[in-house]
PDB file of C-alpha atoms in Angstrom:
ATOM      1  CA  LEU Q 994       9.095  20.293  -6.792  1.00 34.00           C
ATOM      2  CA  GLU Q 995       7.775  17.593  -9.209  1.00 40.00           C
ATOM      3  CA  CYS Q 996       6.674  14.996  -7.317  1.00 43.00           C
ATOM      4  CA  ILE Q 997       4.284  13.302  -9.703  1.00 43.00           C
ATOM      5  CA  LYS Q 998       5.746  13.578 -13.814  1.00 45.00           C
ATOM      6  CA  LEU Q 999       4.376  11.787 -16.920  1.00 44.00           C
ATOM      7  CA  VAL Q1000       6.636   8.986 -17.870  1.00 45.00           C
ATOM      8  CA  ASP Q1001       7.377   7.720 -20.767  1.00 45.00           C
ATOM      9  CA  VAL Q1002       5.675   4.221 -20.737  1.00 43.00           C
ATOM     10  CA  THR Q1003       7.399   3.023 -24.170  1.00 44.00           C
ATOM     11  CA  THR Q1004      10.436   1.519 -25.127  1.00 42.00           C
ATOM     12  CA  ASN Q1005      11.336   1.265 -28.910  1.00 45.00           C
ATOM     13  CA  GLY Q1006       7.578   1.083 -29.381  1.00 42.00           C
ATOM     14  CA  GLN Q1007       7.107  -1.667 -26.351  1.00 46.00           C
ATOM     15  CA  GLN Q1008       4.521  -1.511 -23.646  1.00 48.00           C
ATOM     16  CA  LYS Q1009       6.670  -1.175 -20.109  1.00 61.00           C
ATOM     17  CA  GLU Q1010       4.781  -3.583 -18.201  1.00 82.00           C
ATOM     18  CA  ILE Q1011       4.365  -3.806 -14.434  1.00 92.00           C
ATOM     19  CA  ALA Q1012       4.305  -7.397 -13.163  1.00 94.00           C
ATOM     20  CA  TRP Q1013       1.083  -6.867 -11.348  1.00 95.00           C
ATOM     21  CA  GLU Q1014      -1.004  -5.051 -14.385  1.00 94.00           C
ATOM     22  CA  ASN Q1015       0.317  -8.593 -16.246  1.00 93.00           C
ATOM     23  CA  ARG Q1016      -0.770 -11.205 -13.876  1.00 94.00           C
ATOM     24  CA  ALA Q1017      -2.980 -12.760 -16.415  1.00 94.00           C
ATOM     25  CA  GLU Q1018      -0.132 -13.652 -18.104  1.00 94.00           C
ATOM     26  CA  LEU Q1019       2.636 -14.166 -15.281  1.00 94.00           C
ATOM     27  CA  GLY Q1020       0.295 -15.844 -12.655  1.00 96.00           C
ATOM     28  CA  PHE Q1021      -1.444 -13.764  -9.604  1.00 96.00           C
ATOM     29  CA  LEU Q1022       1.227 -14.913  -6.808  1.00 96.00           C
ATOM     30  CA  ASN Q1023       4.281 -14.496  -9.537  1.00 96.00           C
ATOM     31  CA  ALA Q1024       3.009 -11.173 -10.491  1.00 96.00           C
ATOM     32  CA  LEU Q1025       1.889 -10.313  -6.999  1.00 96.00           C
ATOM     33  CA  PHE Q1026       5.469 -10.684  -5.622  1.00 96.00           C
ATOM     34  CA  ALA Q1027       7.518  -9.968  -8.507  1.00 96.00           C
ATOM     35  CA  THR Q1028       5.756  -6.013  -8.293  1.00 96.00           C
ATOM     36  CA  TRP Q1029       6.237  -6.430  -4.065  1.00 95.00           C
ATOM     37  CA  LYS Q1030      10.126  -6.942  -4.890  1.00 95.00           C
ATOM     38  CA  GLU Q1031      10.559  -3.928  -7.352  1.00 94.00           C
ATOM     39  CA  ILE Q1032       8.651  -1.590  -5.576  1.00 93.00           C
ATOM     40  CA  VAL Q1033      10.766  -2.373  -2.095  1.00 91.00           C
ATOM     41  CA  PHE Q1034      13.906  -3.238  -3.741  1.00 92.00           C
ATOM     42  CA  HIS Q1035      14.063  -1.205  -7.181  1.00 92.00           C
ATOM     43  CA  PRO Q1036      11.564   1.588  -6.488  1.00 91.00           C
ATOM     44  CA  LYS Q1037      12.983   4.267  -9.039  1.00 90.00           C
ATOM     45  CA  LYS Q1038      12.973   1.667 -11.794  1.00 91.00           C
ATOM     46  CA  PHE Q1039       9.329   0.931 -11.191  1.00 92.00           C
ATOM     47  CA  PHE Q1040       7.800   4.151 -10.439  1.00 89.00           C
ATOM     48  CA  SER Q1041       9.544   5.293 -13.630  1.00 88.00           C
ATOM     49  CA  SER Q1042       7.857   2.971 -15.866  1.00 89.00           C
ATOM     50  CA  LEU Q1043       4.232   3.267 -13.766  1.00 90.00           C
ATOM     51  CA  PRO Q1044       2.244   4.863 -16.598  1.00 89.00           C
ATOM     52  CA  ALA Q1045       0.220   7.878 -14.862  1.00 84.00           C
ATOM     53  CA  LYS Q1046      -2.832   7.819 -17.044  1.00 85.00           C
ATOM     54  CA  ALA Q1047      -3.651   4.527 -16.921  1.00 88.00           C
ATOM     55  CA  PRO Q1048      -6.588   2.506 -14.727  1.00 91.00           C
ATOM     56  CA  ILE Q1049      -6.707   2.416 -11.658  1.00 94.00           C
ATOM     57  CA  GLY Q1050      -8.775  -1.053 -10.547  1.00 95.00           C
ATOM     58  CA  SER Q1051      -5.186  -3.271 -10.865  1.00 95.00           C
ATOM     59  CA  PRO Q1052      -3.110  -1.021  -8.063  1.00 96.00           C
ATOM     60  CA  LEU Q1053      -6.208  -0.724  -5.572  1.00 97.00           C
ATOM     61  CA  LEU Q1054      -6.470  -4.619  -5.837  1.00 97.00           C
ATOM     62  CA  PHE Q1055      -2.335  -4.683  -4.971  1.00 97.00           C
ATOM     63  CA  ALA Q1056      -3.162  -2.018  -2.587  1.00 97.00           C
ATOM     64  CA  ILE Q1057      -6.323  -4.457  -0.421  1.00 97.00           C
ATOM     65  CA  ILE Q1058      -3.986  -7.386  -0.604  1.00 97.00           C
ATOM     66  CA  TRP Q1059      -0.989  -5.763   1.317  1.00 96.00           C
ATOM     67  CA  GLY Q1060      -3.120  -3.854   3.474  1.00 95.00           C
ATOM     68  CA  SER Q1061      -5.450  -6.574   4.507  1.00 96.00           C
ATOM     69  CA  LEU Q1062      -2.443  -8.957   4.883  1.00 95.00           C
ATOM     70  CA  ALA Q1063      -1.186  -6.954   7.282  1.00 93.00           C
ATOM     71  CA  ILE Q1064      -4.497  -5.611   9.171  1.00 93.00           C
ATOM     72  CA  THR Q1065      -4.866  -9.678   9.488  1.00 94.00           C
ATOM     73  CA  VAL Q1066      -1.680 -10.718  10.577  1.00 92.00           C
ATOM     74  CA  SER Q1067      -1.916  -7.734  13.017  1.00 90.00           C
ATOM     75  CA  ALA Q1068      -5.183  -9.270  14.428  1.00 91.00           C
ATOM     76  CA  ILE Q1069      -4.145 -12.825  14.417  1.00 92.00           C
ATOM     77  CA  ILE Q1070      -1.009 -11.866  16.805  1.00 88.00           C
ATOM     78  CA  ASN Q1071      -3.646  -9.275  18.795  1.00 85.00           C
ATOM     79  CA  MET Q1072      -5.942 -12.160  18.888  1.00 89.00           C
ATOM     80  CA  ALA Q1073      -2.939 -14.277  20.269  1.00 89.00           C
ATOM     81  CA  VAL Q1074      -1.783 -12.251  22.735  1.00 85.00           C
ATOM     82  CA  VAL Q1075      -5.785 -11.749  24.129  1.00 84.00           C
ATOM     83  CA  MET Q1076      -5.915 -15.337  24.288  1.00 87.00           C
ATOM     84  CA  SER Q1077      -2.849 -16.049  26.160  1.00 87.00           C
ATOM     85  CA  GLY Q1078      -4.160 -13.358  28.950  1.00 78.00           C
ATOM     86  CA  ALA Q1079      -1.399 -11.243  28.926  1.00 74.00           C
ATOM     87  CA  SER Q1080      -1.659  -7.621  29.662  1.00 68.00           C
ATOM     88  CA  VAL Q1081      -3.216  -5.226  27.366  1.00 66.00           C
ATOM     89  CA  PRO Q1082      -1.027  -2.659  26.158  1.00 64.00           C
ATOM     90  CA  ASN Q1083      -1.700   1.168  26.154  1.00 68.00           C
ATOM     91  CA  LEU Q1084      -4.833   1.011  28.494  1.00 72.00           C
ATOM     92  CA  PRO Q1085      -4.819   3.554  30.852  1.00 77.00           C
ATOM     93  CA  ALA Q1086      -4.613   2.846  34.327  1.00 76.00           C
ATOM     94  CA  GLY Q1087      -7.725   1.497  36.169  1.00 78.00           C
ATOM     95  CA  ALA Q1088      -9.320   1.183  32.744  1.00 79.00           C
ATOM     96  CA  THR Q1089     -11.436  -1.688  32.681  1.00 82.00           C
ATOM     97  CA  ILE Q1090     -10.753  -4.650  30.369  1.00 79.00           C
ATOM     98  CA  PRO Q1091     -13.004  -5.565  27.761  1.00 82.00           C
ATOM     99  CA  PRO Q1092     -13.958  -8.989  28.279  1.00 86.00           C
ATOM    100  CA  LYS Q1093     -11.969 -11.539  25.753  1.00 87.00           C
ATOM    101  CA  ALA Q1094     -14.910 -12.720  23.507  1.00 89.00           C
ATOM    102  CA  VAL Q1095     -15.724  -8.832  22.716  1.00 90.00           C
ATOM    103  CA  MET Q1096     -11.861  -8.408  21.813  1.00 87.00           C
ATOM    104  CA  MET Q1097     -11.496 -11.472  19.596  1.00 91.00           C
ATOM    105  CA  GLY Q1098     -15.324  -9.839  17.766  1.00 93.00           C
ATOM    106  CA  SER Q1099     -13.356  -6.686  17.328  1.00 92.00           C
ATOM    107  CA  TYR Q1100     -10.575  -8.069  16.058  1.00 92.00           C
ATOM    108  CA  ALA Q1101     -12.818 -10.955  13.672  1.00 94.00           C
ATOM    109  CA  VAL Q1102     -14.822  -8.067  12.525  1.00 96.00           C
ATOM    110  CA  LEU Q1103     -11.565  -5.943  11.533  1.00 94.00           C
ATOM    111  CA  MET Q1104     -10.451  -8.852   9.531  1.00 95.00           C
ATOM    112  CA  ILE Q1105     -13.532  -8.840   7.126  1.00 96.00           C
ATOM    113  CA  ILE Q1106     -13.952  -5.391   6.877  1.00 97.00           C
ATOM    114  CA  SER Q1107      -9.932  -4.903   6.365  1.00 96.00           C
ATOM    115  CA  PRO Q1108     -10.915  -4.738   2.473  1.00 97.00           C
ATOM    116  CA  LEU Q1109     -13.009  -1.771   2.636  1.00 98.00           C
ATOM    117  CA  LEU Q1110     -10.861   0.076   5.376  1.00 96.00           C
ATOM    118  CA  VAL Q1111      -7.795   0.025   2.878  1.00 96.00           C
ATOM    119  CA  THR Q1112     -10.100   1.164   0.139  1.00 97.00           C
ATOM    120  CA  ALA Q1113     -11.452   4.159   1.982  1.00 97.00           C
ATOM    121  CA  GLY Q1114      -8.125   4.873   3.009  1.00 95.00           C
ATOM    122  CA  ILE Q1115      -6.286   4.954  -0.422  1.00 96.00           C
ATOM    123  CA  PHE Q1116      -9.163   6.654  -1.881  1.00 97.00           C
ATOM    124  CA  ILE Q1117      -8.979   9.756   1.163  1.00 97.00           C
ATOM    125  CA  ILE Q1118      -5.036   9.718   1.317  1.00 93.00           C
ATOM    126  CA  SER Q1119      -4.890   9.913  -2.419  1.00 94.00           C
ATOM    127  CA  ALA Q1120      -7.494  12.804  -2.441  1.00 95.00           C
ATOM    128  CA  ILE Q1121      -5.097  14.723   0.328  1.00 94.00           C
ATOM    129  CA  TYR Q1122      -1.609  13.929  -1.746  1.00 90.00           C
ATOM    130  CA  GLN Q1123      -3.036  15.009  -4.459  1.00 92.00           C
ATOM    131  CA  LEU Q1124      -4.215  18.527  -2.836  1.00 93.00           C
ATOM    132  CA  VAL Q1125      -0.751  18.748  -2.033  1.00 90.00           C
ATOM    133  CA  VAL Q1126       0.711  17.771  -5.335  1.00 87.00           C
ATOM    134  CA  PHE Q1127      -1.634  20.079  -7.302  1.00 89.00           C
ATOM    135  CA  ILE Q1128      -0.357  23.060  -4.811  1.00 91.00           C
ATOM    136  CA  PHE Q1129       3.054  22.236  -5.958  1.00 89.00           C
ATOM    137  CA  GLY Q1130       2.484  22.384  -9.613  1.00 87.00           C
ATOM    138  CA  GLY Q1131       1.706  18.625 -10.141  1.00 82.00           C
ATOM    139  CA  ARG Q1132      -0.557  18.019 -12.893  1.00 80.00           C
ATOM    140  CA  GLU Q1133      -1.052  14.722 -13.769  1.00 85.00           C
ATOM    141  CA  GLY Q1134      -4.314  14.220 -12.044  1.00 88.00           C
ATOM    142  CA  PHE Q1135      -5.790  12.189  -9.432  1.00 91.00           C
ATOM    143  CA  HIS Q1136      -5.170   8.512 -11.120  1.00 91.00           C
ATOM    144  CA  ALA Q1137      -1.498   9.207 -11.238  1.00 91.00           C
ATOM    145  CA  THR Q1138      -1.420  10.103  -7.335  1.00 90.00           C
ATOM    146  CA  PHE Q1139      -3.789   6.783  -6.392  1.00 94.00           C
ATOM    147  CA  ARG Q1140      -1.797   4.479  -8.860  1.00 94.00           C
ATOM    148  CA  VAL Q1141       1.347   5.639  -6.964  1.00 91.00           C
ATOM    149  CA  LEU Q1142      -0.210   5.499  -3.319  1.00 91.00           C
ATOM    150  CA  SER Q1143      -1.520   2.265  -3.966  1.00 94.00           C
ATOM    151  CA  TYR Q1144       1.451   0.499  -5.213  1.00 95.00           C
ATOM    152  CA  THR Q1145       3.341   1.939  -1.699  1.00 91.00           C
ATOM    153  CA  ASN Q1146       0.843  -0.231  -0.050  1.00 91.00           C
ATOM    154  CA  ALA Q1147       3.735  -3.227  -0.747  1.00 91.00           C
ATOM    155  CA  LEU Q1148       5.049  -1.858   2.763  1.00 90.00           C
ATOM    156  CA  ALA Q1149       2.024  -2.464   4.642  1.00 90.00           C
ATOM    157  CA  LEU Q1150       3.557  -5.725   6.240  1.00 87.00           C
ATOM    158  CA  PHE Q1151       6.444  -4.140   7.731  1.00 89.00           C
ATOM    159  CA  ASN Q1152       4.112  -2.217   9.948  1.00 85.00           C
ATOM    160  CA  LEU Q1153       3.934  -5.346  11.531  1.00 85.00           C
ATOM    161  CA  VAL Q1154       7.486  -4.996  13.166  1.00 85.00           C
ATOM    162  CA  PRO Q1155       6.949  -3.436  16.496  1.00 79.00           C
ATOM    163  CA  ILE Q1156       8.128   0.180  17.051  1.00 77.00           C
ATOM    164  CA  ALA Q1157      10.684   0.568  13.545  1.00 84.00           C
ATOM    165  CA  GLY Q1158       8.123  -0.924  11.482  1.00 83.00           C
ATOM    166  CA  PRO Q1159       5.776   2.153  11.371  1.00 84.00           C
ATOM    167  CA  ILE Q1160       8.876   4.353  11.571  1.00 86.00           C
ATOM    168  CA  PHE Q1161      10.268   2.629   8.306  1.00 86.00           C
ATOM    169  CA  VAL Q1162       7.025   2.785   6.224  1.00 85.00           C
ATOM    170  CA  THR Q1163       6.222   6.199   6.728  1.00 85.00           C
ATOM    171  CA  CYS Q1164       9.547   7.673   5.733  1.00 87.00           C
ATOM    172  CA  TYR Q1165       9.958   4.814   3.221  1.00 84.00           C
ATOM    173  CA  SER Q1166       6.639   5.709   1.422  1.00 81.00           C
ATOM    174  CA  ILE Q1167       7.465   9.281   1.342  1.00 81.00           C
ATOM    175  CA  VAL Q1168      10.918   8.483  -0.640  1.00 81.00           C
ATOM    176  CA  LEU Q1169       8.756   6.301  -2.966  1.00 77.00           C
ATOM    177  CA  PHE Q1170       6.063   9.050  -3.274  1.00 70.00           C
ATOM    178  CA  VAL Q1171       8.763  11.699  -4.069  1.00 74.00           C
ATOM    179  CA  ILE Q1172      10.641   9.239  -6.235  1.00 66.00           C
TER     180      ILE Q1172
END
């Protein structure tokens, strides 16, 4: 099973470029959305051109942006539910509902620390995946695994779709990782 492999990152002497890693020339938003579109709609092309031996800063920033955006939108939706006075789901029968101010504060803190949560999550999950990849013979190293998992965070927004979103993200993330 070959999950991560070294890819030829040149074509006729030309460096294949990941739009996000070329954002200085393409522009921040153009590069962000071009990379997202490539990952979601053309994953094989994207991941086959992803250099395994490259810095992790750009992929980490990409993951932080999409992960934090998903967390923030989810928190805003939950804040709207709290403010509307609708019932709070997933509370055990007879549980005391926290005051609205506490719940709103919790969501605000979640939005503020979301970049730290995404960063920690990417590093921890990459380490776990790297161990599995190593067990199955992958030898490209932590950077390659980290880069792949960071870019798969493009799927984070799909988690906002009730019930089906997290299922889709989990399945498609596995597909992207294997590609």
